[in-house]
Coordinates of C-alpha atoms and ligand atoms in Angstrom, one line a residue:
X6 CA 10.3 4.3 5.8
X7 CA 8.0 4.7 9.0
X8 CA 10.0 6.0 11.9
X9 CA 8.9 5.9 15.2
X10 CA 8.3 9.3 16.5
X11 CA 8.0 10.3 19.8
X12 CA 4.4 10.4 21.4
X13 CA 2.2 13.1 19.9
X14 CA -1.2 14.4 20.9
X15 CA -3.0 12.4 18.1
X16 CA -1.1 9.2 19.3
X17 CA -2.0 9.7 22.7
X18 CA -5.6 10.5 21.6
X19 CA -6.0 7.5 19.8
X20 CA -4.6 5.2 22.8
X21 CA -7.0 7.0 25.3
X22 CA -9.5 6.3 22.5
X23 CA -9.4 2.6 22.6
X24 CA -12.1 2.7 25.7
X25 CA -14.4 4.5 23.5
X26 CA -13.9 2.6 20.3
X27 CA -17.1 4.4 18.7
X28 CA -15.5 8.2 18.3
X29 CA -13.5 9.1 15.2
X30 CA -9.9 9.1 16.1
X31 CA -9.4 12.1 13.8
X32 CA -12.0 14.6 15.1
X33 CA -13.7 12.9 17.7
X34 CA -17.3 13.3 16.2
X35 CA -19.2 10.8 17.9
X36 CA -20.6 8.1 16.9
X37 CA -18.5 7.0 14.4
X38 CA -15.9 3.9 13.1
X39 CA -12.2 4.4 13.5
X40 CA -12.4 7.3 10.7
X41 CA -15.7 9.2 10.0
X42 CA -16.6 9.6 6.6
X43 CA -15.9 13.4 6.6
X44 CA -12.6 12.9 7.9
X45 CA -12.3 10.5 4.9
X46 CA -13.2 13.3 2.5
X47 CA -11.0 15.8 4.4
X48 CA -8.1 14.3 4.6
X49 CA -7.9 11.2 1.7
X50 CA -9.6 14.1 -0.9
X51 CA -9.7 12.4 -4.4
X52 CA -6.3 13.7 -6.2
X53 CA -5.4 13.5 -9.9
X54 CA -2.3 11.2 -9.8
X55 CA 0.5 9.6 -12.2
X56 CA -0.8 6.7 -13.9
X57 CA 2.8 5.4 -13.2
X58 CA 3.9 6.2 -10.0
X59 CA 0.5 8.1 -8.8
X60 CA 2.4 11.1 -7.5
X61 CA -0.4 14.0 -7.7
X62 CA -0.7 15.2 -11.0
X63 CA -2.1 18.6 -12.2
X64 CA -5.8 18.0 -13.2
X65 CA -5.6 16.7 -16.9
X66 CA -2.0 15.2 -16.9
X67 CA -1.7 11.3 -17.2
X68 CA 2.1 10.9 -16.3
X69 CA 4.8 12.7 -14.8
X70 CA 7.9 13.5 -16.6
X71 CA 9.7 10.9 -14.9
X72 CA 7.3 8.2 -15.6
X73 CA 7.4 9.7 -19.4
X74 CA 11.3 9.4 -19.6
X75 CA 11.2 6.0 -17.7
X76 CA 8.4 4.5 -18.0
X77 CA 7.4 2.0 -14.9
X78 CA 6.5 -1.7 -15.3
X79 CA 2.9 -0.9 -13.8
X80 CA -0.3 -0.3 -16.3
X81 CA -1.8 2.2 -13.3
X82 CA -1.1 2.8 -10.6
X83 CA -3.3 4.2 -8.1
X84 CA -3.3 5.7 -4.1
X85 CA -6.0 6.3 -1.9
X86 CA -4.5 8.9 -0.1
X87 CA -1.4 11.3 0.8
X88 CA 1.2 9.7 2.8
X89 CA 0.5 12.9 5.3
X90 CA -1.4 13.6 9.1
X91 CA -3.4 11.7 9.8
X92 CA -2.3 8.4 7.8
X93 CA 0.9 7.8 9.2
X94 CA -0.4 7.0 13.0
X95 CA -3.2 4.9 11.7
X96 CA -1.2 2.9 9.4
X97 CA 1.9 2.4 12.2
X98 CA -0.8 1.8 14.5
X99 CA -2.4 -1.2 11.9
X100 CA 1.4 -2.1 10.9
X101 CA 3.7 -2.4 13.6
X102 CA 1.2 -2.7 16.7
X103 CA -1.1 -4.7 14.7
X104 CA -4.1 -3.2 16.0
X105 CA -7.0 -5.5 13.7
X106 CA -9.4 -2.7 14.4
X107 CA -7.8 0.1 11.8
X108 CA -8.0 -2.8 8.8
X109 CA -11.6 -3.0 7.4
X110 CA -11.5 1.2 8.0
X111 CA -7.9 0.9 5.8
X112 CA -9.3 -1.4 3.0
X113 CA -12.4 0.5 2.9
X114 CA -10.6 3.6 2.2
X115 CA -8.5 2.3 -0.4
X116 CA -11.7 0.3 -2.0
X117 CA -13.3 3.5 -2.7
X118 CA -10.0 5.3 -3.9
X119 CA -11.0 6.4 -7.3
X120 CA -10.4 3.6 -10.1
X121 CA -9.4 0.9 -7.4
X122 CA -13.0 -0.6 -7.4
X123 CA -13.5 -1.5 -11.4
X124 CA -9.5 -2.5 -10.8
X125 CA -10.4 -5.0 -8.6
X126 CA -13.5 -6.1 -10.8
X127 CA -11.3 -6.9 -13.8
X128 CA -8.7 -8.4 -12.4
X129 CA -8.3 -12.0 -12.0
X130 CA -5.9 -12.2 -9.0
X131 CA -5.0 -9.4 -6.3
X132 CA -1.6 -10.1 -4.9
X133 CA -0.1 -8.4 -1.4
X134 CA 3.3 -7.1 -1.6
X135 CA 4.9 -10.2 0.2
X136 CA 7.0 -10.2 3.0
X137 CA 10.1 -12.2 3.7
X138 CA 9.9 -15.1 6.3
X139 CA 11.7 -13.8 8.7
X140 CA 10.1 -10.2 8.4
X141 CA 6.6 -12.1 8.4
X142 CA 7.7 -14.0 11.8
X143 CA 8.4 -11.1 13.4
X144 CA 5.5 -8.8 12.6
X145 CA 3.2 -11.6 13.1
X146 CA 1.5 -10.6 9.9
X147 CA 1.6 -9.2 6.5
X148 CA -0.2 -5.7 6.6
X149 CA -0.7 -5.7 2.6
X150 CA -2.7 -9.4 2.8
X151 CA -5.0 -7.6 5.7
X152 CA -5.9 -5.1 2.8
X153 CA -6.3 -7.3 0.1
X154 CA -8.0 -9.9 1.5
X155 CA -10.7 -7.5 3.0
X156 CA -10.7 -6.1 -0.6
X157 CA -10.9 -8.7 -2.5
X158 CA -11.2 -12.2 -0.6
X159 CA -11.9 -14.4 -3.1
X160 CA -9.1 -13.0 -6.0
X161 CA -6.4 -12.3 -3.1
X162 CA -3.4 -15.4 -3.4
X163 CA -0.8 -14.6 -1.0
X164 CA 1.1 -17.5 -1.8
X165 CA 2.0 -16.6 -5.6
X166 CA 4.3 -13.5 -5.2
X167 CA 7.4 -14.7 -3.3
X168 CA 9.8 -12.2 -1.6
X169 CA 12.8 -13.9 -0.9
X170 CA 14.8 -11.5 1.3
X171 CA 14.2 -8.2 3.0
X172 CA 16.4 -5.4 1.7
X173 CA 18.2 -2.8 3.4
X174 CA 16.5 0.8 4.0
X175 CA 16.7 2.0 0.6
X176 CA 16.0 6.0 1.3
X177 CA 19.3 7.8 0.5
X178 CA 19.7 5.6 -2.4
X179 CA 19.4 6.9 -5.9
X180 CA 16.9 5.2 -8.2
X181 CA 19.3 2.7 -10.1
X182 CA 21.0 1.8 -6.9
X183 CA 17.6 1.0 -5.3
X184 CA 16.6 -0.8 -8.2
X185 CA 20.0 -3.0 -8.1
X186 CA 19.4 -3.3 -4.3
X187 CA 16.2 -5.4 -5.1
X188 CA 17.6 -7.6 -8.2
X189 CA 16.4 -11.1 -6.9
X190 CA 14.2 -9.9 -4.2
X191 CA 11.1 -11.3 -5.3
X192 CA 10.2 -14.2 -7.1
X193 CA 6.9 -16.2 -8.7
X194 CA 6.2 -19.5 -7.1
X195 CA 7.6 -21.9 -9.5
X196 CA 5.2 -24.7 -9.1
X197 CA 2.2 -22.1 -9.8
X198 CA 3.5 -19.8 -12.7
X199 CA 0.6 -20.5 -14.8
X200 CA -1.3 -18.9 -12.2
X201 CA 0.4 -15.7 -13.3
X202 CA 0.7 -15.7 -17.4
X203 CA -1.7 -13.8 -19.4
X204 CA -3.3 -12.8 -16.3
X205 CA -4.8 -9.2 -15.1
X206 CA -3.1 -8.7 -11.6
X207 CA -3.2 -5.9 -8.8
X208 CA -0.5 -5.6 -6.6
X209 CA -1.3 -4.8 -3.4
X210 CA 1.0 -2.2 -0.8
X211 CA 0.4 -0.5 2.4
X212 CA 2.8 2.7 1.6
X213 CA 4.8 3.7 -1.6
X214 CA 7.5 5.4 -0.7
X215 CA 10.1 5.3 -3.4
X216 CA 8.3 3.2 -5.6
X217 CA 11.3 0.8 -6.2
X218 CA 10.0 -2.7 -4.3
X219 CA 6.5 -2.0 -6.5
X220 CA 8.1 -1.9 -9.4
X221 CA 10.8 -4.6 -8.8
X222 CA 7.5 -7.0 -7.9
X223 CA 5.6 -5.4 -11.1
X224 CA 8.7 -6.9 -12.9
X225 CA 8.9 -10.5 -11.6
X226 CA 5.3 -10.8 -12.4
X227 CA 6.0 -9.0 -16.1
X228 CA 8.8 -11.6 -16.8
X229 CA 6.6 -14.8 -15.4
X230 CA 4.0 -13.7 -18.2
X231 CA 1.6 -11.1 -16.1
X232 CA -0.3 -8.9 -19.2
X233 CA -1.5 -6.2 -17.1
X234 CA -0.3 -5.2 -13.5
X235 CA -2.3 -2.8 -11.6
X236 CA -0.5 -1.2 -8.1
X237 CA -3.5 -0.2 -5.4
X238 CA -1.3 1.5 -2.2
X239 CA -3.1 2.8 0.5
X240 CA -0.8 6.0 1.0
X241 CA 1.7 7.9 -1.4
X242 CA 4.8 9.8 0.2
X243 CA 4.9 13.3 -1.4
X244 CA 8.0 13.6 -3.9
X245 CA 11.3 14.4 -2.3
X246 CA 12.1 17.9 -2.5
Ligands
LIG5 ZN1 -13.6 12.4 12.1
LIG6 ZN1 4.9 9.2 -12.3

């Protein structure tokens, strides 16, 4: 998903910027959080998406085709931004360096995504896209519970959605195969099932790449009873070409 690229100006910007902790990383207006707001509205511009897999969408258009010929196990789904510059060194930065600061900027971009908001205010639990144990132990942290529990502290339940084992890198793979790949890969907590029937629920995931873990977690939830499922991802990858 996220490779590590060699050191770019931005990157290097931003590490020189951790002495001056008040200039947007983006521009560098000054001064300003991580992100200033017009580098929020330049860069994370509200975008008609796919109410299935929130891919952008001509203005006017609820689903894409494929969504239309196979129809997700999500009710909306819904993206705060483009998986593009400058996202991808803020959220690695957030992710795998765990730098705390980039989280309350991250979860108050994706809180003011369009629709994410009233989501949150009808649903009755917000669930992070789990992590597996050992993934978890060796990141020190689940980025997708830093999102949602700034979002939504008193709904978020980390400990409902299980994921029971990482899966292998599933670019390359074809939609079925990635789909097979993650039979089994989550589960509901048994003990705490009623937690999850009849209920409104809103996944919550850092980056939606494929789409295939979101919708193999929408599933679980659908088959332990869920009634509506809502995904709320902070950045969407652009289709493959
Ligand atoms: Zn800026
Ligand atoms: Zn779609």
């Amino acid at each position: 998903m996220l490779s590590h690229r060699p050191l770019r100006p931005f990157t290097s910007l931003l590490a020189g910027l951790a002495r001056l902790p008040s200039q947007c990383e983006v521009c560098r207006a000054w001064p300003s959080q991580p992100v200033c707001d017009p580098c929020v509205a330049r860069f994370a511009p509200p975008t008609a998406r796919c109410g299935g897999c929130a891919l952008p969408v001509p203005e006017g258009v609820a689903r894409c085709g494929d969504c239309v010929l196979h129809p997700p196990p999500l009710d909306a789904c819904l993206a705060a931004c483009t998986y593009a510059w400058p996202w991808p060194d803020a959220i690695a930065r957030f992710k795998f360096r765990g730098d705390a600061g980039w989280a309350t900027p991250l979860a108050t971009l994706l809180r003011s995504a369009p629709w994410v908001e009233p989501a949150l205010e009808q649903c009755d639990i917000v669930l992070p896209m789990p992590l597996a144990p050992e993934r978890l132990r060796e990141r020190g942290f689940n980025q997708s519970l830093e999102l949602a529990r700034r979002m939504a502290p008193a709904k978020t339940d980390a400990r409902l959605l299980l994921r029971t084992r990482e899966t292998p890198a599933q670019s390359g793979l074809a939609r079925a195969e990635r789909l097979r790949n993650l039979r089994g890969a989550f589960a509901v907590e048994p003990l705490r099932a009623d937690k999850v029937r009849g209920k409104r629920i809103v996944l919550v995931d850092d980056v939606m790449t494929s789409g295939a873990s979101l919708f193999a977690a929408a599933e679980t939830l659908r088959l332990a009873g869920a009634e509506h499922i809502t995904a709320v991802v902070l950045a969407r990858t652009d289709p493959p070409r």
